[in-house]
GROMACS .gro file of N, CA and C in nm:
model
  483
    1UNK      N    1 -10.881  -9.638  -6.865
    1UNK     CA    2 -10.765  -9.611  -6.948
    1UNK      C    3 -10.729  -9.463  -6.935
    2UNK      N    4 -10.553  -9.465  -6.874
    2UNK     CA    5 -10.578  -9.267  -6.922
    2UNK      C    6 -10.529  -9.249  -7.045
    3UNK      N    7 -10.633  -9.142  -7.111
    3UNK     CA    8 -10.601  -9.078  -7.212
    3UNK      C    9 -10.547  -8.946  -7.162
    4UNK      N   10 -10.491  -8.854  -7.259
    4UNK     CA   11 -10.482  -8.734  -7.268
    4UNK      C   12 -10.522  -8.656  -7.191
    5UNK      N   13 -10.635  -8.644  -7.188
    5UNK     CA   14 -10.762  -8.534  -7.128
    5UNK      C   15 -10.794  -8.634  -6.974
    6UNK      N   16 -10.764  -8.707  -6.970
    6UNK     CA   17 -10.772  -8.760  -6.863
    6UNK      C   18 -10.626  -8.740  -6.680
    7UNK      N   19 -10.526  -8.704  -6.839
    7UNK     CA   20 -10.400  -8.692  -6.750
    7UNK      C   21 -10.408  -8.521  -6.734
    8UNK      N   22 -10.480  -8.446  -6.797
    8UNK     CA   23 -10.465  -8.325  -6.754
    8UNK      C   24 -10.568  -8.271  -6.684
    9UNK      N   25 -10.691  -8.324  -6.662
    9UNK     CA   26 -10.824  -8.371  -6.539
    9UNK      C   27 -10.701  -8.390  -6.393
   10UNK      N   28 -10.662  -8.511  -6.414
   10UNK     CA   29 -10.630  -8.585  -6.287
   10UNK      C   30 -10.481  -8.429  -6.231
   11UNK      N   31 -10.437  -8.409  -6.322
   11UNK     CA   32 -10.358  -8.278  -6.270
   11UNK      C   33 -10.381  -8.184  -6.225
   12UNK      N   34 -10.472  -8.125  -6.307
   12UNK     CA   35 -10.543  -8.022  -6.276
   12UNK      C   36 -10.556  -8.025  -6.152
   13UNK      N   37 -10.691  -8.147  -6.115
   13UNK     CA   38 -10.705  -8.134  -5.955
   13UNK      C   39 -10.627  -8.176  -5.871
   14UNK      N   40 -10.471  -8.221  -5.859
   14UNK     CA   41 -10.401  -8.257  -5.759
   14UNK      C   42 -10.346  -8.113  -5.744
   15UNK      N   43 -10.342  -8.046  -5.840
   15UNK     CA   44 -10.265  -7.898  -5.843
   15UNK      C   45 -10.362  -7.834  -5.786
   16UNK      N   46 -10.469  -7.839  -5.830
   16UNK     CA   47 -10.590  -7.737  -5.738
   16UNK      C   48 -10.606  -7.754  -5.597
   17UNK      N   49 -10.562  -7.849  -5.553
   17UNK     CA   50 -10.580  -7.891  -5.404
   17UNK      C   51 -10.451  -7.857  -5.362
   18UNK      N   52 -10.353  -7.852  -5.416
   18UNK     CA   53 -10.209  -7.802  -5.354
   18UNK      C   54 -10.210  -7.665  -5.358
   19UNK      N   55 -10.288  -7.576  -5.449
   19UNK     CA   56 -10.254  -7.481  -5.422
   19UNK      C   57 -10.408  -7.380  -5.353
   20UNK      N   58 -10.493  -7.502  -5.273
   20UNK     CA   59 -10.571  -7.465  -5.220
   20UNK      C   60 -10.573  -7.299  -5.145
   21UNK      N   61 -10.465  -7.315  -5.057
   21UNK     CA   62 -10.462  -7.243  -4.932
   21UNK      C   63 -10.381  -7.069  -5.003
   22UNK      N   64 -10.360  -7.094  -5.147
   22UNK     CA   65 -10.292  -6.967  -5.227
   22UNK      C   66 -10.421  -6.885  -5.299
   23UNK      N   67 -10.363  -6.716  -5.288
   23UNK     CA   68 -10.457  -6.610  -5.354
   23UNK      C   69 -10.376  -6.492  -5.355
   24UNK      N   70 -10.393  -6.400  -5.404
   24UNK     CA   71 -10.321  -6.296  -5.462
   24UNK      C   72 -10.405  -6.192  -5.438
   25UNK      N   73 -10.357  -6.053  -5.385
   25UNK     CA   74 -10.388  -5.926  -5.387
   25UNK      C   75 -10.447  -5.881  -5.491
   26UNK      N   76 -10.561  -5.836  -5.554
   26UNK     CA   77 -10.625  -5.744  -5.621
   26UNK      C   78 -10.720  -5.646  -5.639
   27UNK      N   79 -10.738  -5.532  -5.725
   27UNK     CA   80 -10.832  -5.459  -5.685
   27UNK      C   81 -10.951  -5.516  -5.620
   28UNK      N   82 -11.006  -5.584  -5.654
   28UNK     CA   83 -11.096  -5.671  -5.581
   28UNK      C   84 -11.073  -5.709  -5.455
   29UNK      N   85 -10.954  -5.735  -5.383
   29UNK     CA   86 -10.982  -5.791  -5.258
   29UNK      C   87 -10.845  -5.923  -5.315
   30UNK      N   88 -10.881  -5.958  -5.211
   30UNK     CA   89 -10.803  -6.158  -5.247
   30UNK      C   90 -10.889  -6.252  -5.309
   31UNK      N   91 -10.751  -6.256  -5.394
   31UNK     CA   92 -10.855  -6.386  -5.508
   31UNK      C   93 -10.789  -6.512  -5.547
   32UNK      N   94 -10.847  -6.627  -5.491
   32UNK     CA   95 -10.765  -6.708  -5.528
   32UNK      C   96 -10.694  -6.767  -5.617
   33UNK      N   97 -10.647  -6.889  -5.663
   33UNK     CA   98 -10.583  -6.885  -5.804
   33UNK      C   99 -10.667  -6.974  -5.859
   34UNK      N  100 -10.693  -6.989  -5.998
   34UNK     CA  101 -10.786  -7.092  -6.010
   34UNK      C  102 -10.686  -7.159  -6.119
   35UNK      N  103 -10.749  -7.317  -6.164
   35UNK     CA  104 -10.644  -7.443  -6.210
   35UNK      C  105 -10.723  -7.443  -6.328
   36UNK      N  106 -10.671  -7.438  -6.431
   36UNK     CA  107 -10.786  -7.504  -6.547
   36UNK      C  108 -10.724  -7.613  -6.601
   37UNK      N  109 -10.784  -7.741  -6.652
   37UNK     CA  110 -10.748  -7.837  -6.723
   37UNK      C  111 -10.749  -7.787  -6.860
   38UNK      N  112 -10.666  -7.823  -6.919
   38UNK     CA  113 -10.659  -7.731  -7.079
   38UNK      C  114 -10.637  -7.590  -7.077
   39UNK      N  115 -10.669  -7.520  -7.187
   39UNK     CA  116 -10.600  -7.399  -7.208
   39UNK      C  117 -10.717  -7.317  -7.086
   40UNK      N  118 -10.629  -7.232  -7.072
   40UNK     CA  119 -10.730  -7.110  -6.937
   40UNK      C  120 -10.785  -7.062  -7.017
   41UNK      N  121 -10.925  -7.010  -6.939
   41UNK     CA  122 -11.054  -6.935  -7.006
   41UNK      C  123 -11.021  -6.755  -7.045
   42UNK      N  124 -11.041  -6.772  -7.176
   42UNK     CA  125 -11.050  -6.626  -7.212
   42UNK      C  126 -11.150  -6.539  -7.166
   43UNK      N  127 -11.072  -6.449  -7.159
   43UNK     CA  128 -11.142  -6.330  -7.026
   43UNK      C  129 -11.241  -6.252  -7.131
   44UNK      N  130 -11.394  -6.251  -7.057
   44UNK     CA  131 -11.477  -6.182  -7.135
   44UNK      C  132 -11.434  -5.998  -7.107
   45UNK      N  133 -11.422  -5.964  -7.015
   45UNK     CA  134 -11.399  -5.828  -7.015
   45UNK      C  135 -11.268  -5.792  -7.006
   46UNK      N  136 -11.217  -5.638  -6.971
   46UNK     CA  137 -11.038  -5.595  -6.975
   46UNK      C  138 -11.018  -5.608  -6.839
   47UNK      N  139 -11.109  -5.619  -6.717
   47UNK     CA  140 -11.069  -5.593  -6.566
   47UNK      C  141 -10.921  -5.672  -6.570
   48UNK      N  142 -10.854  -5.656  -6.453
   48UNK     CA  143 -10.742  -5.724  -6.426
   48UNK      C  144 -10.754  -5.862  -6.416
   49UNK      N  145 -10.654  -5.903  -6.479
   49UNK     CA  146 -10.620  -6.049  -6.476
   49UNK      C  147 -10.633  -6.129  -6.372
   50UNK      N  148 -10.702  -6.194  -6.399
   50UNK     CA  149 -10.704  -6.322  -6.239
   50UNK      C  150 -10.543  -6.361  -6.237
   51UNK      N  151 -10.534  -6.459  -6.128
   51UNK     CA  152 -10.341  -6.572  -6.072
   51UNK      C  153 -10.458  -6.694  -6.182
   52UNK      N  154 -10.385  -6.782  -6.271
   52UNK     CA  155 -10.416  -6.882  -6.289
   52UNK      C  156 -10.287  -6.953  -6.309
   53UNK      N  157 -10.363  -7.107  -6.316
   53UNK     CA  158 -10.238  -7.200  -6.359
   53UNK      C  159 -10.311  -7.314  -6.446
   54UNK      N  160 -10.244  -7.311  -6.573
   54UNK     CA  161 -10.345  -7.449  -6.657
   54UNK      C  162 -10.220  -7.544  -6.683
   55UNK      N  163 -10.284  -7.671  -6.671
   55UNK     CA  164 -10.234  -7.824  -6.744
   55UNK      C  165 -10.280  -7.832  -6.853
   56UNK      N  166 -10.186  -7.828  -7.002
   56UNK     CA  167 -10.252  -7.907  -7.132
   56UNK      C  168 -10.155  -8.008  -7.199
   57UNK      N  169 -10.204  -8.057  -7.254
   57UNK     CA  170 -10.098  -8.179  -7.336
   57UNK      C  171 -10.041  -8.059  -7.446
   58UNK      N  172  -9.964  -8.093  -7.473
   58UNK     CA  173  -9.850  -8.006  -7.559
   58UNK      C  174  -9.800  -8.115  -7.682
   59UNK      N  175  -9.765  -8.251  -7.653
   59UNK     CA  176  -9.743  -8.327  -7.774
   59UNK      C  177  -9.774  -8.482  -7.697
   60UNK      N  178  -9.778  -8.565  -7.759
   60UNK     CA  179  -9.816  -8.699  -7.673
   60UNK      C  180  -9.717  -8.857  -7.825
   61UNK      N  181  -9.664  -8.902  -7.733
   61UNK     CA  182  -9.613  -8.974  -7.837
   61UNK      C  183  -9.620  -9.197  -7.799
   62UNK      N  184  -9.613  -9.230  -7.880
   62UNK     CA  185  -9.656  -9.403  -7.867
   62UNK      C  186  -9.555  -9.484  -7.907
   63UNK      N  187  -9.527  -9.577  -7.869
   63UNK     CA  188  -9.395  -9.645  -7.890
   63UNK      C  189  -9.437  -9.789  -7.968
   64UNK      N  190  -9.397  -9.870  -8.030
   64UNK     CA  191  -9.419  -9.950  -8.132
   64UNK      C  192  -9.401 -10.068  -8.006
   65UNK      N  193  -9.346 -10.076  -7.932
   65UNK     CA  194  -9.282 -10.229  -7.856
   65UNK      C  195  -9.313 -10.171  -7.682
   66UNK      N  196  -9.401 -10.099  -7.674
   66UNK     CA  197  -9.420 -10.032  -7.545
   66UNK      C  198  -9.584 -10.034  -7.526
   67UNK      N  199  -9.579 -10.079  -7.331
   67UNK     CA  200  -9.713 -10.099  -7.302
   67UNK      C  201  -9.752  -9.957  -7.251
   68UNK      N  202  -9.688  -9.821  -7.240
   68UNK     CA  203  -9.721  -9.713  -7.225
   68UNK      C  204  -9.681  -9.639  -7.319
   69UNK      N  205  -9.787  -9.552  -7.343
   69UNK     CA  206  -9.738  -9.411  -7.419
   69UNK      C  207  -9.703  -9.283  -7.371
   70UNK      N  208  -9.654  -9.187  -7.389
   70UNK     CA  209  -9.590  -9.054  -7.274
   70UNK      C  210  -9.687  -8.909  -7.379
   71UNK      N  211  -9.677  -8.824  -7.280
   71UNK     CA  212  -9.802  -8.718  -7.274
   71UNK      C  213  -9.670  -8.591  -7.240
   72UNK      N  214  -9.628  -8.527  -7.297
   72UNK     CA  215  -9.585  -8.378  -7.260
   72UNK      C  216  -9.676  -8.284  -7.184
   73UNK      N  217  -9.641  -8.244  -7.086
   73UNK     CA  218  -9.763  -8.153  -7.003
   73UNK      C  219  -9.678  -8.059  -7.023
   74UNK      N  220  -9.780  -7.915  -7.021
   74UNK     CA  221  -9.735  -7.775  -7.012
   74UNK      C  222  -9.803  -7.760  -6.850
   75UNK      N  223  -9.739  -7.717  -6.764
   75UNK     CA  224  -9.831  -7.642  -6.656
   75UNK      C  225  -9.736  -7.490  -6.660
   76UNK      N  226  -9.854  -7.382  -6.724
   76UNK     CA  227  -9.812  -7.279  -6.721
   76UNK      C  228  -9.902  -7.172  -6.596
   77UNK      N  229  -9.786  -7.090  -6.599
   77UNK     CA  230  -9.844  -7.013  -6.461
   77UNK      C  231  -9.864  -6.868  -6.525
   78UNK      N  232  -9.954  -6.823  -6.482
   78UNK     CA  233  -9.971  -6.655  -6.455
   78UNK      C  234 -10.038  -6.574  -6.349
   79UNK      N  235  -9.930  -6.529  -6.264
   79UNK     CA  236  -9.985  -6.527  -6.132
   79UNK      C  237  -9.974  -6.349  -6.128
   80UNK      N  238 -10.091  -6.291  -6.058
   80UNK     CA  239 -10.118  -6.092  -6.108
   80UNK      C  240 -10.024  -6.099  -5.977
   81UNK      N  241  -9.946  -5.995  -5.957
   81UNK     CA  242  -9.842  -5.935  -5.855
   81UNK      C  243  -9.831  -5.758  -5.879
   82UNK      N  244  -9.915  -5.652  -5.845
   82UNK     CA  245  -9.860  -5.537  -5.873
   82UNK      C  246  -9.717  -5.462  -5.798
   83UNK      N  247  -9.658  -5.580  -5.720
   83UNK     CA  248  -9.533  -5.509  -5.659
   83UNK      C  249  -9.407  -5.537  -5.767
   84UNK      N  250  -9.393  -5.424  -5.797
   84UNK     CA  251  -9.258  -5.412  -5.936
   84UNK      C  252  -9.144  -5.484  -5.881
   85UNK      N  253  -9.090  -5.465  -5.745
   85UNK     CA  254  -8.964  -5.491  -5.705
   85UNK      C  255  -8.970  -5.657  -5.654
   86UNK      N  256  -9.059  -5.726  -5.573
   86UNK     CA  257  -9.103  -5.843  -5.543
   86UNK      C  258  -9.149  -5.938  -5.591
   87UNK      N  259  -9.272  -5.858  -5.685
   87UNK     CA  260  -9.418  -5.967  -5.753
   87UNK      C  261  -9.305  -6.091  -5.820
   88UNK      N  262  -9.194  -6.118  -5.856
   88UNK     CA  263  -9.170  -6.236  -5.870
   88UNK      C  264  -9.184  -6.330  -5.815
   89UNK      N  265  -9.151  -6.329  -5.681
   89UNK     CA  266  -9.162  -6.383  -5.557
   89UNK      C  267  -9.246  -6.456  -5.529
   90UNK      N  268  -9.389  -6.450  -5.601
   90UNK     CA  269  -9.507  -6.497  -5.634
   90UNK      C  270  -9.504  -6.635  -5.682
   91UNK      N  271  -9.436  -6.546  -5.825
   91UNK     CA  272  -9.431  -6.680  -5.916
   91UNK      C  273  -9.356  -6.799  -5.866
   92UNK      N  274  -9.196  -6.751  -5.808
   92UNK     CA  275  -9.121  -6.843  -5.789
   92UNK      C  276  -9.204  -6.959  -5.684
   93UNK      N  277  -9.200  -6.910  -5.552
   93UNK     CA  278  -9.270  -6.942  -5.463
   93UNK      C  279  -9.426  -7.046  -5.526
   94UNK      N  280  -9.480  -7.038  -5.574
   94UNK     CA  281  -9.635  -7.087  -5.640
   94UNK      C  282  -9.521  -7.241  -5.737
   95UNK      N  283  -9.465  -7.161  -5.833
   95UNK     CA  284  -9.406  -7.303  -5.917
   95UNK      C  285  -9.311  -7.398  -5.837
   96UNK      N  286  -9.254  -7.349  -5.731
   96UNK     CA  287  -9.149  -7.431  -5.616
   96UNK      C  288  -9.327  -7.517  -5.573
   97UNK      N  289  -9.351  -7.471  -5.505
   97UNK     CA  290  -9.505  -7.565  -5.463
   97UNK      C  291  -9.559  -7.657  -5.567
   98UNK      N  292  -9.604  -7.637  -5.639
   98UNK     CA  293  -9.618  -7.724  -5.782
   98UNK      C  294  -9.536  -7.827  -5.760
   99UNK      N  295  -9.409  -7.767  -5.774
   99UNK     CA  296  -9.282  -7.855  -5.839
   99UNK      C  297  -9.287  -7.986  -5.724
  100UNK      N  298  -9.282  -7.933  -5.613
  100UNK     CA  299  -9.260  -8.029  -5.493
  100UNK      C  300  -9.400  -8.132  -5.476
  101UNK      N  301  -9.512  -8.094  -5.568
  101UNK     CA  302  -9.638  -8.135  -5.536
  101UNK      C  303  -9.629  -8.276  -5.606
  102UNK      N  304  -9.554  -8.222  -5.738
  102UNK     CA  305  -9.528  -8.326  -5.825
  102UNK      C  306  -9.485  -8.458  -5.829
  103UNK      N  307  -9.387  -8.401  -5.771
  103UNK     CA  308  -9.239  -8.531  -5.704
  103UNK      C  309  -9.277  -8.594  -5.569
  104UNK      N  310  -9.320  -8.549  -5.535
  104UNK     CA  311  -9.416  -8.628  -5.390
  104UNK      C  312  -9.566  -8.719  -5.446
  105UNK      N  313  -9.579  -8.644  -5.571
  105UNK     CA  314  -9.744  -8.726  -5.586
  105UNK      C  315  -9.670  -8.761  -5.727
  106UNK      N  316  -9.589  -8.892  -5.772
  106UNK     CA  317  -9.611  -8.916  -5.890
  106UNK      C  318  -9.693  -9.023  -5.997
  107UNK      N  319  -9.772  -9.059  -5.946
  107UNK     CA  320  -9.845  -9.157  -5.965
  107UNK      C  321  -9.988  -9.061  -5.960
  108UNK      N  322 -10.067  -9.037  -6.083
  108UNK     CA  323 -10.203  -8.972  -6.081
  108UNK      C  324 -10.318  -9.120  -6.197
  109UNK      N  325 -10.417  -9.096  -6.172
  109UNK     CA  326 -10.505  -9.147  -6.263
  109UNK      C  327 -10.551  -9.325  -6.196
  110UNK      N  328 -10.551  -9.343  -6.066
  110UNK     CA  329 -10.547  -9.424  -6.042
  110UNK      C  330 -10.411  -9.523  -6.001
  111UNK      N  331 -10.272  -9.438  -6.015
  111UNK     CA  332 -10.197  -9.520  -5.973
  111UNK      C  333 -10.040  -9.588  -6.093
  112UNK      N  334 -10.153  -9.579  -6.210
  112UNK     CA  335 -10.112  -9.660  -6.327
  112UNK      C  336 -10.013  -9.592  -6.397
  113UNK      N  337 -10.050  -9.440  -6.389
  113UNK     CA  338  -9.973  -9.361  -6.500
  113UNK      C  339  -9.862  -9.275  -6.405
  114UNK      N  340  -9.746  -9.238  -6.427
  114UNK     CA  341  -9.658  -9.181  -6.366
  114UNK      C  342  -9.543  -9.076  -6.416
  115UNK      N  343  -9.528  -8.986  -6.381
  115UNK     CA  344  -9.431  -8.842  -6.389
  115UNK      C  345  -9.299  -8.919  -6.418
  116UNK      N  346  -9.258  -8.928  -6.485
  116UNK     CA  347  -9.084  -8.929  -6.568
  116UNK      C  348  -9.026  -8.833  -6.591
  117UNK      N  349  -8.879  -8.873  -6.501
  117UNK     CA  350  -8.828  -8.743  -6.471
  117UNK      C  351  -8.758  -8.733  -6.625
  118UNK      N  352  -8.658  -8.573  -6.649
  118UNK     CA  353  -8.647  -8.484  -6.546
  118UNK      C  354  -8.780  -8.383  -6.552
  119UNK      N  355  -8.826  -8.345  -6.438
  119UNK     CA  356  -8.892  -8.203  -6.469
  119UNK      C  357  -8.858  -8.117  -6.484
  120UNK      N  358  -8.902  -7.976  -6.577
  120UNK     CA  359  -8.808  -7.888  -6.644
  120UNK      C  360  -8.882  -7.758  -6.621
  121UNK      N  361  -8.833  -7.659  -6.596
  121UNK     CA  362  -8.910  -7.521  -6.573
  121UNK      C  363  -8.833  -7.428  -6.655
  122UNK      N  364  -8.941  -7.333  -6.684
  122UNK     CA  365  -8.864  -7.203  -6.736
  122UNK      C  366  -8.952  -7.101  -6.679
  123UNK      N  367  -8.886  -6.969  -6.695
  123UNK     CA  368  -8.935  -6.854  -6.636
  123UNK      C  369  -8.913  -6.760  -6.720
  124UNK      N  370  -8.968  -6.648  -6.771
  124UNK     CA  371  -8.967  -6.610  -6.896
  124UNK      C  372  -8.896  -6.474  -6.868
  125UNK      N  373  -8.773  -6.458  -6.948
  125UNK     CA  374  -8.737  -6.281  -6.957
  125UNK      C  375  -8.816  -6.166  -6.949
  126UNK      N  376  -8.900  -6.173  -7.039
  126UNK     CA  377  -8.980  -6.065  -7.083
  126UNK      C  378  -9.140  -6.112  -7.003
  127UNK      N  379  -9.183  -6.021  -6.874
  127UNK     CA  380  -9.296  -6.020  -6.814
  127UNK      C  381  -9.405  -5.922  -6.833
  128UNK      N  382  -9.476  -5.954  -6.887
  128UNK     CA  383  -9.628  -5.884  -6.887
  128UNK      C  384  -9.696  -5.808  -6.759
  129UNK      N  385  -9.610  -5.734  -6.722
  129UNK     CA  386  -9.647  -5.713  -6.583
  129UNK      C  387  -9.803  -5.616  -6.569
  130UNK      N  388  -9.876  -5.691  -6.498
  130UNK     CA  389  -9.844  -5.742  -6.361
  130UNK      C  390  -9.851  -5.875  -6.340
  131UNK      N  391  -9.874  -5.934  -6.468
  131UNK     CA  392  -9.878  -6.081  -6.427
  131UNK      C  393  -9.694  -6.105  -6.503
  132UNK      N  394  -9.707  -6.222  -6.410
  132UNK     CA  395  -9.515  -6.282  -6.364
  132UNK      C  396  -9.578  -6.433  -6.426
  133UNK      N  397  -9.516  -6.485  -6.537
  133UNK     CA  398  -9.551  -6.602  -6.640
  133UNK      C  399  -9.474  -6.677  -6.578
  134UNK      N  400  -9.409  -6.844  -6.583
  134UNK     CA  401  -9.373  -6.974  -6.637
  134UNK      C  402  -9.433  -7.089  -6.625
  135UNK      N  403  -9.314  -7.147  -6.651
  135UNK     CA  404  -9.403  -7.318  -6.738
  135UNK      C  405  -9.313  -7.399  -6.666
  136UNK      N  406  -9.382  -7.515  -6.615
  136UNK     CA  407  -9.296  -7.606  -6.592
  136UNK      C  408  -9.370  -7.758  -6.729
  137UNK      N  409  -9.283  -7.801  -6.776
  137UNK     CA  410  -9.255  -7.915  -6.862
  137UNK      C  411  -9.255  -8.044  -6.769
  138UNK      N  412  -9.348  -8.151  -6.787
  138UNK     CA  413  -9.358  -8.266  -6.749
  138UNK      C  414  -9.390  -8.392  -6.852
  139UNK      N  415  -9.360  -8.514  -6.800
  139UNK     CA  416  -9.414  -8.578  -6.851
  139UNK      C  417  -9.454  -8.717  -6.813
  140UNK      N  418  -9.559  -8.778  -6.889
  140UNK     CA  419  -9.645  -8.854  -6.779
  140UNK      C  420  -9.657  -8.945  -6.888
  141UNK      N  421  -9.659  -9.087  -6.851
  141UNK     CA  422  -9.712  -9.190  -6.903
  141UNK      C  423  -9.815  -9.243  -6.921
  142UNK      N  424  -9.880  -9.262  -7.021
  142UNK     CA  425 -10.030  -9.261  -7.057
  142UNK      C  426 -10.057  -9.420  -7.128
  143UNK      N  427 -10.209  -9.437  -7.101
  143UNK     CA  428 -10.169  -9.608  -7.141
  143UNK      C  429 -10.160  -9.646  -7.325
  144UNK      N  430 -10.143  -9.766  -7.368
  144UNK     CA  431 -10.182  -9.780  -7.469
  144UNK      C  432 -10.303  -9.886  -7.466
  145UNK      N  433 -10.408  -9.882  -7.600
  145UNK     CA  434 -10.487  -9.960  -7.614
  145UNK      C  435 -10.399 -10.122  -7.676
  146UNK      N  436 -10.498 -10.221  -7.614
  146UNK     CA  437 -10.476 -10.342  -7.714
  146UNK      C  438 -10.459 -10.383  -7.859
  147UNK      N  439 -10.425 -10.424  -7.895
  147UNK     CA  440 -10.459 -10.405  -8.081
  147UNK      C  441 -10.533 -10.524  -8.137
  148UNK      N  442 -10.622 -10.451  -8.141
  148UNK     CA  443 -10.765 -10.518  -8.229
  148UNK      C  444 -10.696 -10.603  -8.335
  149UNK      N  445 -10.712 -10.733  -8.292
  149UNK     CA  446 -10.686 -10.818  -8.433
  149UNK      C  447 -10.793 -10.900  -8.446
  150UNK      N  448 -10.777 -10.937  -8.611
  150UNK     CA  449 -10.953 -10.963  -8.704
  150UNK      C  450 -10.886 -11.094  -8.816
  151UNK      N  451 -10.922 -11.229  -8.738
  151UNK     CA  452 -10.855 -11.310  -8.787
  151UNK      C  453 -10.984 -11.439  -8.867
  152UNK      N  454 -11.084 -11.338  -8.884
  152UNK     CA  455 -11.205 -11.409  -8.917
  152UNK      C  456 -11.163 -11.448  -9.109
  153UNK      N  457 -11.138 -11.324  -9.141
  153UNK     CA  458 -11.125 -11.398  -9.284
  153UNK      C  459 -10.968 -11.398  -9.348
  154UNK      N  460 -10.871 -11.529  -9.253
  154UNK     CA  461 -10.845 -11.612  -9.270
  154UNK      C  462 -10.835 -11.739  -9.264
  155UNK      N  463 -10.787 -11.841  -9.334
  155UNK     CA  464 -10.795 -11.957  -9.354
  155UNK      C  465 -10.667 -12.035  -9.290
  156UNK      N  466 -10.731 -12.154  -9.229
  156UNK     CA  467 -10.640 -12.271  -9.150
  156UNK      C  468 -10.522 -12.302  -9.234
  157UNK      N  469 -10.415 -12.301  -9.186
  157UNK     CA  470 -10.310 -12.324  -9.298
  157UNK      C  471 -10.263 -12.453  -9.188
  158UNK      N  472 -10.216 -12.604  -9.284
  158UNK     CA  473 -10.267 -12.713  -9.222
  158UNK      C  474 -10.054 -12.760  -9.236
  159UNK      N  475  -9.979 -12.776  -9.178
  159UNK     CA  476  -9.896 -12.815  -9.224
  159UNK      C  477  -9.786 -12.943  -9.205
  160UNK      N  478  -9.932 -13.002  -9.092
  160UNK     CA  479  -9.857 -13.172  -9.100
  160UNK      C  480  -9.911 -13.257  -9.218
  161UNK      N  481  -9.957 -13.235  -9.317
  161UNK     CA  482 -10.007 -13.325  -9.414
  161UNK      C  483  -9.869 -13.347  -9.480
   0.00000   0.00000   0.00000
């Protein structure tokens, strides 16, 4: 069954494998980007910011007369760029990849659950530089359970007599 945490697992790693062959310039050397399922890991020290990109559920909603339920995904980006005039270039480039990863793979979790369009991006005015932020907005169909029915304590109601 996918749940929740299951649809942002199965993302995570289709995104981690798409953006295998990507890494970013830093004091350190080249570093790749890393994917987290759920919110990204808070940084124990101040060194510079890693490139990350996380999948989390954002709201998830169930329909009364429906054999699927839908999952809001956040995939937000923060990718380090110290070139003032370019480092966008980064971002754009990284979420165009995503984006296209998406729409080519929409079917994750075995097949069952699937990306409903439209997909939606934003890119944020105000940048934290050196990291270059956005989000792309998805959403994915998630299953519902059966509904447990408990018909033990009632009684035969007889009505050809």
């Amino acid at each position: 069954m996918m749940t929740i945490v299951v649809v942002v697992e199965k993302l995570a790693e289709l995104i981690r494998e798409a953006v295998r062959e990507y890494d970013t310039e830093q004091k350190a050397g080249r570093v790749p980007i890393t994917v987290y399922a759920g919110f990204p890991h808070v940084p124990d020290t101040s060194e510079e910011k890693a490139s990350f990109i996380y999948c989390k559920v954002a709201s998830f909603k169930d329909e009364i007369n429906g054999s699927f339920g839908t999952a809001e995904v956040d995939i937000g980006f923060s990718i380090c760029d110290r070139d003032k005039k370019d480092g966008w270039r980064q971002l754009y480039n990284l979420m165009e990849h995503v984006r296209q990863c998406l729409l080519k793979n929409p079917y994750i979790g075995g097949g069952t659950n699937h990306l409903e369009l439209p997909l939606k991006g934003e890119i944020y005015d105000e940048q934290p530089y050196p990291q270059w932020q956005g989000m792309i907005h998805a959403t994915y169909t998630i299953d519902q359970p059966e509904q447990e029915l408990d018909f033990s304590g009632m009684q035969e109601v007889r009505t050809d007599e």
